CSV table of C-alpha atoms in Angstrom, one decimal:
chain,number,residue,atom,x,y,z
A,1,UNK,CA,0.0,0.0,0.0
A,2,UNK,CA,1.3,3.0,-0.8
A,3,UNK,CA,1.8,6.1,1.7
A,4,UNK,CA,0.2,9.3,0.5
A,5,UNK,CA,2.9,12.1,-0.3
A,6,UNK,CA,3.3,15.4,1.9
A,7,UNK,CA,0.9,17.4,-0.3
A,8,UNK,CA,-2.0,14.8,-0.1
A,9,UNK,CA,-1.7,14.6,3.5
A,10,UNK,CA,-2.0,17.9,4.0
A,11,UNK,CA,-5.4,18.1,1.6
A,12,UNK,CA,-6.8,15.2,3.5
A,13,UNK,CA,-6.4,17.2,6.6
A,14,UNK,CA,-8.5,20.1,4.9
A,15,UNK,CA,-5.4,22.7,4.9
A,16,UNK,CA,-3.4,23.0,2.0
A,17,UNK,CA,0.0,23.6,2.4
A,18,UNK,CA,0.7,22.6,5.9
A,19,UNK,CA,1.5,19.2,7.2
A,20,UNK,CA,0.0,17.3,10.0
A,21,UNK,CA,3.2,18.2,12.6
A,22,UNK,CA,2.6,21.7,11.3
A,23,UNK,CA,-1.0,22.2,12.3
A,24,UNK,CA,-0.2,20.2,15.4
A,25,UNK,CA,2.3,23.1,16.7
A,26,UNK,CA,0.0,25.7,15.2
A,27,UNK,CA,-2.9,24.3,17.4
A,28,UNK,CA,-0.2,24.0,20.8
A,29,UNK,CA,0.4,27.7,19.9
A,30,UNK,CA,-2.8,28.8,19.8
A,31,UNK,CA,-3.9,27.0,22.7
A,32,UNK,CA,-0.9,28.1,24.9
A,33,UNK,CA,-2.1,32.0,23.6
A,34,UNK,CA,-6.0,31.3,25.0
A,35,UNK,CA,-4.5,30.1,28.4
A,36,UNK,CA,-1.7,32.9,28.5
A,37,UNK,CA,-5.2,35.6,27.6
A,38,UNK,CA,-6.8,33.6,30.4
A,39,UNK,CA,-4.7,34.3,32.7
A,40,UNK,CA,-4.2,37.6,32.3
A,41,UNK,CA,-7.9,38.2,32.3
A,42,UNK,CA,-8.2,36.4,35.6
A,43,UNK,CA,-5.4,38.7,36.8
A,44,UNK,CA,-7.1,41.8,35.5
A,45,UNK,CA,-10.4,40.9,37.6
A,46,UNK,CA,-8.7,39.6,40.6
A,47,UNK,CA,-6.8,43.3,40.3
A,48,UNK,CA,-10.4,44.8,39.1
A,49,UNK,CA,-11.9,43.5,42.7
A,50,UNK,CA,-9.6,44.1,45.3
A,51,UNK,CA,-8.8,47.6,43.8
A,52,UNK,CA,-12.9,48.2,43.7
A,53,UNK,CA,-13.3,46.7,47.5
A,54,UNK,CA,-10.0,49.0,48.7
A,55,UNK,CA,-12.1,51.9,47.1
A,56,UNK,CA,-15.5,50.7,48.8
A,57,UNK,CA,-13.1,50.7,51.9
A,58,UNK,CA,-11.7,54.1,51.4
A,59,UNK,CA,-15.3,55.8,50.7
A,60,UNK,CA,-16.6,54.0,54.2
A,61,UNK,CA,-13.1,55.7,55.7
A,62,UNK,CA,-14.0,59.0,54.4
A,63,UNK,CA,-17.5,59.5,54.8
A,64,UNK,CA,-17.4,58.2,58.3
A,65,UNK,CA,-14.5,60.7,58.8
A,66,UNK,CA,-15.9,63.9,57.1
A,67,UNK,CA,-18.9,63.3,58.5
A,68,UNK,CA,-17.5,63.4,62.1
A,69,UNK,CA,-15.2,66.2,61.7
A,70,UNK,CA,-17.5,68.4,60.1
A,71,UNK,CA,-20.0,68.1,63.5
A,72,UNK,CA,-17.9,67.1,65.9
A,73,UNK,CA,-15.6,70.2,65.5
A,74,UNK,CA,-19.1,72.5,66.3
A,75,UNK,CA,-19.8,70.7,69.2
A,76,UNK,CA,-20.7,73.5,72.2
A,77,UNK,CA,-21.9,73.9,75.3
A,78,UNK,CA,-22.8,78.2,75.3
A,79,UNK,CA,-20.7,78.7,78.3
A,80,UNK,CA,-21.5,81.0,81.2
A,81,UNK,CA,-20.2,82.2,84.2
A,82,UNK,CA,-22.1,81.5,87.9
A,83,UNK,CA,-21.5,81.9,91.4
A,84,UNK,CA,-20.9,78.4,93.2
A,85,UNK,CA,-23.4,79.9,96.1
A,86,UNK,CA,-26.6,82.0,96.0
A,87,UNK,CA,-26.1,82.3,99.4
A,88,UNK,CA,-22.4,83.0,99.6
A,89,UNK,CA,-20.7,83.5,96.6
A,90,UNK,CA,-16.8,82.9,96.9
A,91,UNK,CA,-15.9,82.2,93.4
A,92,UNK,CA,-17.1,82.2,89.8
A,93,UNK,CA,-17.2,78.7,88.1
A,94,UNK,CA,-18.3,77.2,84.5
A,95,UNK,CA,-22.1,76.9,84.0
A,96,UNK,CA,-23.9,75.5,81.1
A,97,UNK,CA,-27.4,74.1,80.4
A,98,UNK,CA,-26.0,71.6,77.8
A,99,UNK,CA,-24.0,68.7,77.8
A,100,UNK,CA,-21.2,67.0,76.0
A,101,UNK,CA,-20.3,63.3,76.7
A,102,UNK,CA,-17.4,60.3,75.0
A,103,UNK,CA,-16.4,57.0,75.8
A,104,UNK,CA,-17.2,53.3,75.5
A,105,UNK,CA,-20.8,52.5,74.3
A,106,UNK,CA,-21.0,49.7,77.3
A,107,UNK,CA,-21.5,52.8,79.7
A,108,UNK,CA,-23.3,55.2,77.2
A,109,UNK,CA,-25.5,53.6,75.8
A,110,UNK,CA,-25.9,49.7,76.9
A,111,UNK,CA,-29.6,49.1,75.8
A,112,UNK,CA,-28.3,49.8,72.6
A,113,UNK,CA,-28.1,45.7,70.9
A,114,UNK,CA,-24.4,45.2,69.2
A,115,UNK,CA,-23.2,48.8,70.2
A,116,UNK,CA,-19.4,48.5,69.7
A,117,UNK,CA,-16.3,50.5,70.7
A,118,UNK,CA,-16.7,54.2,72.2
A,119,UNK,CA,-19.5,56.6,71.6
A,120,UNK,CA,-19.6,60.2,71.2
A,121,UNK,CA,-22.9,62.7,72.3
A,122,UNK,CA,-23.3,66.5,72.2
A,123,UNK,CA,-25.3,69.6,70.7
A,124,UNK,CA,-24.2,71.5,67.9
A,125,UNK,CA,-26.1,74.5,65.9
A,126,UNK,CA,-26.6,72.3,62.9
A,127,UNK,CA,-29.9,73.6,61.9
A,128,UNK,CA,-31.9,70.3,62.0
A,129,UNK,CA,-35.4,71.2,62.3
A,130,UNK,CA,-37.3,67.7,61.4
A,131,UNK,CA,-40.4,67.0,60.9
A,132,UNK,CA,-43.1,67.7,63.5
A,133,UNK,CA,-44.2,64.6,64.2
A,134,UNK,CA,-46.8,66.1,66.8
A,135,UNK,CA,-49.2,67.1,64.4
A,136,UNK,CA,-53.1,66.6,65.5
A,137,UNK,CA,-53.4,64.8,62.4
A,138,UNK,CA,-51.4,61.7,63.1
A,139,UNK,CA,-49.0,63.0,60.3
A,140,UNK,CA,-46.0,64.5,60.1
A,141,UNK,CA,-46.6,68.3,59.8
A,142,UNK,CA,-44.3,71.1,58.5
A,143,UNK,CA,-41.0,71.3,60.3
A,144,UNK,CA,-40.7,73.4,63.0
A,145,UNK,CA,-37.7,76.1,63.6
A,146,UNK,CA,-37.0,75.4,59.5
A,147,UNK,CA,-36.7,79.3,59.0
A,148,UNK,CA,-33.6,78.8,61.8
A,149,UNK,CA,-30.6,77.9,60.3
A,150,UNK,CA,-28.0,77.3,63.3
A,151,UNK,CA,-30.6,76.2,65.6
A,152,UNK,CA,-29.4,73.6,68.5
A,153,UNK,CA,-29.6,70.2,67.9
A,154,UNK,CA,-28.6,67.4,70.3
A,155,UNK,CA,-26.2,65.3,68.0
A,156,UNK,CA,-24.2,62.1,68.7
A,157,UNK,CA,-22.8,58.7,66.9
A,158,UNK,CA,-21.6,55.2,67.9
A,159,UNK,CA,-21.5,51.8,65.7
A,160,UNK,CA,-23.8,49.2,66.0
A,161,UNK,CA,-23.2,45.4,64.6
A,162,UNK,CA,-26.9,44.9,63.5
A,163,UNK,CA,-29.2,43.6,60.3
A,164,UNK,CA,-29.6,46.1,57.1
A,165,UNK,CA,-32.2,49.1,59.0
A,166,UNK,CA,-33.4,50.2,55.5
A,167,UNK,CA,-36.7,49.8,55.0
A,168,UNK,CA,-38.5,48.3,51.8
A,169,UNK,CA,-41.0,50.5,49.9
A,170,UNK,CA,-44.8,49.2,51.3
A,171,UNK,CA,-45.3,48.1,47.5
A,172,UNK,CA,-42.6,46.0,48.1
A,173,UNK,CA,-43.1,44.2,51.5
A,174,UNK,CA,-45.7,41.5,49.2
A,175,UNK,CA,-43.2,40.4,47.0
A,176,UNK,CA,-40.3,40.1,49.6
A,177,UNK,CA,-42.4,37.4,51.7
A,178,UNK,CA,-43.1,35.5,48.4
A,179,UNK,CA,-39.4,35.1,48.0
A,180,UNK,CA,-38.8,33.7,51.8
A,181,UNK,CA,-35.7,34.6,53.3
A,182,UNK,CA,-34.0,37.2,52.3
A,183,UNK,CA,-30.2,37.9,54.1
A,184,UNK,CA,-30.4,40.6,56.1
A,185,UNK,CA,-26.5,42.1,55.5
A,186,UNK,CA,-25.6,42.1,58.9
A,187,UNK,CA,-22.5,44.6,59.0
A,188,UNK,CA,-21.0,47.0,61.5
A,189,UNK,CA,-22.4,50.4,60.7
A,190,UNK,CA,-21.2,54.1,61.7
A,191,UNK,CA,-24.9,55.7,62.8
A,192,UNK,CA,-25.6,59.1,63.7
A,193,UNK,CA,-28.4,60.2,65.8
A,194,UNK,CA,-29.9,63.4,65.1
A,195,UNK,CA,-32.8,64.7,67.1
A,196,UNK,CA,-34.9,67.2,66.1
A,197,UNK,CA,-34.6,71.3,67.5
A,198,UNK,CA,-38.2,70.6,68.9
A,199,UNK,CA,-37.3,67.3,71.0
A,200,UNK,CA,-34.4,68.8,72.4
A,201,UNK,CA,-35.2,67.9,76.5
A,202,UNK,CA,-32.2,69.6,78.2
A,203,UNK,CA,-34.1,73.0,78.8
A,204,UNK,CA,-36.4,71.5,80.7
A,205,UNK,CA,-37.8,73.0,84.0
A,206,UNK,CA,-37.9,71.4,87.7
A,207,UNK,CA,-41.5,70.9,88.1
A,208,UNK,CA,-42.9,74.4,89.3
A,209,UNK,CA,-39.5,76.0,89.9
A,210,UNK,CA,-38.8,77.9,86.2
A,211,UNK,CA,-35.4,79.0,87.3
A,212,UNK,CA,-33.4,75.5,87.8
A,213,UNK,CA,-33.1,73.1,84.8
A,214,UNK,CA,-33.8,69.8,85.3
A,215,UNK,CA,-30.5,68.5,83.9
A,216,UNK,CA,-28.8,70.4,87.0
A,217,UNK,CA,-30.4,68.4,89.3
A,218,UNK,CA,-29.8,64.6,88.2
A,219,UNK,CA,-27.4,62.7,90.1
A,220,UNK,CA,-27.0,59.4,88.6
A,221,UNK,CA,-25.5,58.9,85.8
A,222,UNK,CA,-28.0,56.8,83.7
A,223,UNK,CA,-30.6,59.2,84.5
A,224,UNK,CA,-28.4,62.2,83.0
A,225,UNK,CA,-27.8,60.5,79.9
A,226,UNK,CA,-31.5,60.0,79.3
A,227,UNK,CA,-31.5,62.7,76.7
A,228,UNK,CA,-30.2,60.2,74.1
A,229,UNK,CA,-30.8,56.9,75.4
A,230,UNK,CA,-34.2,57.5,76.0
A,231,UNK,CA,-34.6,58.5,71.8
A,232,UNK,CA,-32.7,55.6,71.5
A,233,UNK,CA,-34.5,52.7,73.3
A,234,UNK,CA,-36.9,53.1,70.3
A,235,UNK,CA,-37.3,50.7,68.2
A,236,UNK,CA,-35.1,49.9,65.7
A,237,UNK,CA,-37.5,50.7,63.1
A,238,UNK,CA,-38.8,53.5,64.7
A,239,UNK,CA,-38.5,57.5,63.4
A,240,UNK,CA,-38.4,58.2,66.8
A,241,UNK,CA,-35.2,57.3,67.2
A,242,UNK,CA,-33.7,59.6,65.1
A,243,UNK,CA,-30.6,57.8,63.6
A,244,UNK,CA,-29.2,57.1,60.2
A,245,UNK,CA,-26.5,55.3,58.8
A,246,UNK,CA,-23.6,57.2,58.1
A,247,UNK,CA,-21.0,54.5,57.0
A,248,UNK,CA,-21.1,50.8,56.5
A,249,UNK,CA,-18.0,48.2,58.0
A,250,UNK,CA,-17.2,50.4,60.6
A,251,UNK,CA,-15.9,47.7,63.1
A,252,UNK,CA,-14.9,50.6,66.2
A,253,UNK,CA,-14.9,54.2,66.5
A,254,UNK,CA,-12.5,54.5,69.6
A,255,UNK,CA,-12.5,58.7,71.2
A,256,UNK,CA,-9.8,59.8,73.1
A,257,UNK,CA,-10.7,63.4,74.3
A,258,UNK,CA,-7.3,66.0,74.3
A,259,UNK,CA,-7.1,68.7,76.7
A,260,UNK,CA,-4.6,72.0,75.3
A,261,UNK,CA,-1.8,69.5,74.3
A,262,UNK,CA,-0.5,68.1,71.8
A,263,UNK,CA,-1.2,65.2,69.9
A,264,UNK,CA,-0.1,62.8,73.1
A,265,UNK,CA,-2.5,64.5,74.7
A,266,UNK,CA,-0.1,66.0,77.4
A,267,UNK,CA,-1.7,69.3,79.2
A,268,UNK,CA,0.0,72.4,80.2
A,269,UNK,CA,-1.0,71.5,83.8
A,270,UNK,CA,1.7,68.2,83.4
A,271,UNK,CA,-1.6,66.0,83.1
A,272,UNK,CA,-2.0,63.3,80.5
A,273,UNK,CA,-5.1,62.1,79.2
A,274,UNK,CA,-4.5,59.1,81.3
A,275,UNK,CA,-5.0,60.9,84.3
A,276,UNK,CA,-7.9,63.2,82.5
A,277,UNK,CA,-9.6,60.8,81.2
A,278,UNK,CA,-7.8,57.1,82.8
A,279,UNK,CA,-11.2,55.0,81.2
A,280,UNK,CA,-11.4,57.2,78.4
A,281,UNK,CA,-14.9,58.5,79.7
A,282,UNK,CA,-14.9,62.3,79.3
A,283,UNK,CA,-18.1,63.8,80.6
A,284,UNK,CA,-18.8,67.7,81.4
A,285,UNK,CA,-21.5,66.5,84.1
A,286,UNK,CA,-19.2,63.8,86.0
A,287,UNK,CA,-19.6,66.1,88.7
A,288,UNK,CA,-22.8,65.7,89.2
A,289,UNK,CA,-22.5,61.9,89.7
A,290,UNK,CA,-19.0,61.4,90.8
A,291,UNK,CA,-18.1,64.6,92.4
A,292,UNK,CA,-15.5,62.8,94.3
A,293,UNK,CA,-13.2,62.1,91.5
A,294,UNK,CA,-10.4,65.0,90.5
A,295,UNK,CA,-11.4,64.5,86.8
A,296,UNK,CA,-15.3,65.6,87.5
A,297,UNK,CA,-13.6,69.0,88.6
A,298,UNK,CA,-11.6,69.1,85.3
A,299,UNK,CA,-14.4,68.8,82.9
A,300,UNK,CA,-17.0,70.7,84.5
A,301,UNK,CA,-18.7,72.5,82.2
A,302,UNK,CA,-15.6,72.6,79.6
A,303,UNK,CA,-15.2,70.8,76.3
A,304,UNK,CA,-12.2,68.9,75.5
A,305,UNK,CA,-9.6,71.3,73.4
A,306,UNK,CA,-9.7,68.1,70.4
A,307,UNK,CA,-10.7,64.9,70.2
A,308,UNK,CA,-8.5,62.0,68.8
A,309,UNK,CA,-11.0,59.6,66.5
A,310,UNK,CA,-9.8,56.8,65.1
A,311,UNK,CA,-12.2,54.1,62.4
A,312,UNK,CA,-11.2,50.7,61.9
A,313,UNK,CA,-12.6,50.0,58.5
A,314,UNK,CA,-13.6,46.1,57.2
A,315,UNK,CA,-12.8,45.0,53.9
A,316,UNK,CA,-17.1,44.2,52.9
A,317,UNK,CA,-15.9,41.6,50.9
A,318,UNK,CA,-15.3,39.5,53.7
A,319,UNK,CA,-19.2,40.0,54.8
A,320,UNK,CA,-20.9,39.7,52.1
A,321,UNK,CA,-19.0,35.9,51.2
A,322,UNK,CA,-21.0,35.0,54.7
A,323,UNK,CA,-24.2,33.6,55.3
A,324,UNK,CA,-26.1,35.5,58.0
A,325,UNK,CA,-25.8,32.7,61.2
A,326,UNK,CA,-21.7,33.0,60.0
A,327,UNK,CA,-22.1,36.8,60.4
A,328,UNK,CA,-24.2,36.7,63.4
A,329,UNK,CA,-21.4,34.3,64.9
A,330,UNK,CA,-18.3,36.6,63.8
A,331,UNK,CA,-19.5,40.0,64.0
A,332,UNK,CA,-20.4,39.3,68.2
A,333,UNK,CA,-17.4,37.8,68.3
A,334,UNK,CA,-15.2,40.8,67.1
A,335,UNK,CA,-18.1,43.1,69.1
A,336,UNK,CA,-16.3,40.9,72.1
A,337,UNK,CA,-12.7,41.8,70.9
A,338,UNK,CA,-13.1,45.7,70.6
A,339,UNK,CA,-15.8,46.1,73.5
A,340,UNK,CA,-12.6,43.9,75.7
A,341,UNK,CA,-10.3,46.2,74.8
A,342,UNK,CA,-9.5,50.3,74.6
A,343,UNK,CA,-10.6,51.0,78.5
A,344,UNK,CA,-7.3,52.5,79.5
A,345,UNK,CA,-5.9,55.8,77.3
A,346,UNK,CA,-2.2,54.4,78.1
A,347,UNK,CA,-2.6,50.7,76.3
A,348,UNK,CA,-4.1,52.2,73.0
A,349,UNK,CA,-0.8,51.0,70.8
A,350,UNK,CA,-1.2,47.9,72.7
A,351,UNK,CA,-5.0,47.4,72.3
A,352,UNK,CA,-5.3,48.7,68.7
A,353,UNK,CA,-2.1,46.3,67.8
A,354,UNK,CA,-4.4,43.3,69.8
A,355,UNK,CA,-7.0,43.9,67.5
A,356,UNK,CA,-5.1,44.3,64.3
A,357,UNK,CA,-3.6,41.4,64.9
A,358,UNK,CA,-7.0,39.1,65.9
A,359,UNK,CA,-8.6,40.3,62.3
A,360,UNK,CA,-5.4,39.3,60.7
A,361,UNK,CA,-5.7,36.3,62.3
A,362,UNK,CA,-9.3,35.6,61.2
A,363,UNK,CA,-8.0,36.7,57.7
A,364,UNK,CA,-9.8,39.7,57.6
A,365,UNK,CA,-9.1,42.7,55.5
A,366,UNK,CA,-8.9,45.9,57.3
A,367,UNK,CA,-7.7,49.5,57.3
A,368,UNK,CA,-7.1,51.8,60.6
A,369,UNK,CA,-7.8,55.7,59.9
A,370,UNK,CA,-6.7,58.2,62.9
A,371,UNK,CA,-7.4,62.1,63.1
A,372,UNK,CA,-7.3,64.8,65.9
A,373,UNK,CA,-10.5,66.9,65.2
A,374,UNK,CA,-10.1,70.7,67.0
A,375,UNK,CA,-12.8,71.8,69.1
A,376,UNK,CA,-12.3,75.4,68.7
A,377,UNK,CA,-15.0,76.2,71.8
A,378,UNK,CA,-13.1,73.7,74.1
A,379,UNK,CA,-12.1,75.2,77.2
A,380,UNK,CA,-8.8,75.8,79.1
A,381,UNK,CA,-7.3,73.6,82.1
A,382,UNK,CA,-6.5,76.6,84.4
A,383,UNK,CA,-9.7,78.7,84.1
A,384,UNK,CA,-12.5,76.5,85.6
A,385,UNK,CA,-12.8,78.7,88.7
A,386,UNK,CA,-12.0,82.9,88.7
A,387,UNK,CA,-12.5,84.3,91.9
């Protein structure tokens, strides 16, 4: 039998010209090309995704951060000066009707479910008028104080590890319970409460005495901090509570309050914010229920000079790969990490470090963002008392 010649063999084959060995190579060729444009591709979109979650990160970072020092820096308390006695005035003190308050969320606000790291509460003029949702009609009426635009507004934020709080549109609630379960994006979430000019409660009167406010005369301290947990034992679906989410995979906002220092913190008096502040807690009312303590005599009535704020920001990819019993489980168990740590101004290097090092640990990308935010109505060290 007699082999066919190069030429046939390669017309057999359907290509003229080329040989079987050729079209062999030519097809290793091509075939190494598609795997090489594979790659690459899968390079591109592994690049594509992490460089789209690190911007996701970095606009969580900065909102949360503008956000903050655009109200925290207007934080006031309208400072006045009193005598310490009606009766026998000896020296003129620090007087205020309004109050400013930081520090962990376990002490501010523990009714609050999955409240992690520190908390920060105060009034600012930020012109927030609101609805008025005491209307006769059951509606929600035109806004009072709306022609006012610096009017006082009790103001505050801390995060909360909870489900998605949006709300569906009522046309929609039908066809979400025809689909079942739906996940409920549990995340850690930067919220800001809010409240109203017209719900503001500090001005309030002692029952038919019209010359001492009420807030002068409290003496514990859950019952002086009723002015935003009370707003804030609402419901969590509730308008009445007056929050809004500001930034999503916020794990901590941790406060350190700074007193006419510099960015240690250290006071022209020789104090540190150790000793100012030695759990961090920085209330201008401590007095009122710890008058015993040196530090209630140093805050009395005066803002802190700046506030140190640092955000530890979560990677969402890591959140949204988890089912929501997975994020349940994890998200109380980094609530446990942050709310163990941070109690002592002192170990922060060694506490942040701690938890840097736990989310490494648990593979968890993260960034850490720290800023000193000025005050520019905080008050002196040496000018409490003028006699």
């Amino acid at each position: 039998m007699r082999l066919p010649r190069a030429n046939e063999r390669a017309v057999l084959c359907g290509q003229p010209g080329f040989t079987l060995l050729e079209m062999i190579v030519a097809m290793v060729v091509v075939v190494s090309l598609m795997l090489v444009v594979v790659q690459a591709m899968a390079r591109v979109q592994d690049t594509w995704t992490s460089t789209n979650a690190k911007v996701r990160e970095a606009v969580d970072a900065r909102t949360g951060m503008e956000t903050l020092s655009r109200t925290v820096s207007r934080a006031t308390l309208n400072l006045r000066w009193a005598p310490d006695s009606e009766d026998d005035p000896k020296l003129m003190q620090r007087d205020s009707d309004l109050h400013f308050v930081c520090g962990p969320a376990d002490d501010l606000v523990p009714t609050v479910s999955g409240a992690t790291g520190h908390a920060i509460f105060f009034q600012a003029p930020n012109g927030h008028a609101g609805p008025d949702d005491r209307s006769s009609t059951g509606t929600a009426g035109k806004a009072e104080y709306d022609s006012l635009p610096n009017v006082l507004n009790a103001w505050g934020y801390f995060v909360q590890f909870d489900e998605d709080p949006a709300r569906l549109p009522t046309f929609l609630s039908s066809a979400r319970a025809a689909l079942g379960s739906v996940p409920k994006r549990y995340r850690f979430r930067l919220m800001e409460f809010r409240q109203p000019a017209h719900e503001l409660k500090l001005f309030e009167m002692t029952g038919g005495d019209t010359s001492v406010a009420r807030l002068a005369t409290i003496g514990a301290q859950a019952d002086l901090y009723s002015w935003f947990t009370a707003p804030l034992a609402e419901p969590r679906q509730s308008e009445r509570r007056r929050c809004a989410v500001i930034a999503e995979n916020i794990l901590a906002m941790i406060v350190l309050p700074l007193q006419q220092g510099d960015s240690a913190g250290v006071a022209s008096t020789g104090q540190t914010m150790t000793d100012l502040t030695p759990a961090y807690l920085y209330d201008t009312r401590e007095h009122q229920w710890n008058g015993t303590r040196a530090n209630g005599a140093n805050s009395r009535h005066r803002l802190p000079s700046a506030v140190q704020i640092s955000l530890v920001v979560l990677d969402d990819r890591d959140w949204s790969k988890l089912p929501d019993d997975q994020a349940v489980t994890a998200g109380y168990a980094l609530r446990g990490q942050v709310n163990g740590k941070f109690s002592r101004p002192g170990s922060f290097s060694a506490d942040m470090g701690s938890l840097t090092g736990e989310l490494n640990r648990r593979r968890m990308r993260h960034r850490v963002i720290t800023t000193t935010l000025q005050i520019p109505a905080g008050g002196r060290s040496s000018d409490t008392n003028v006699e």
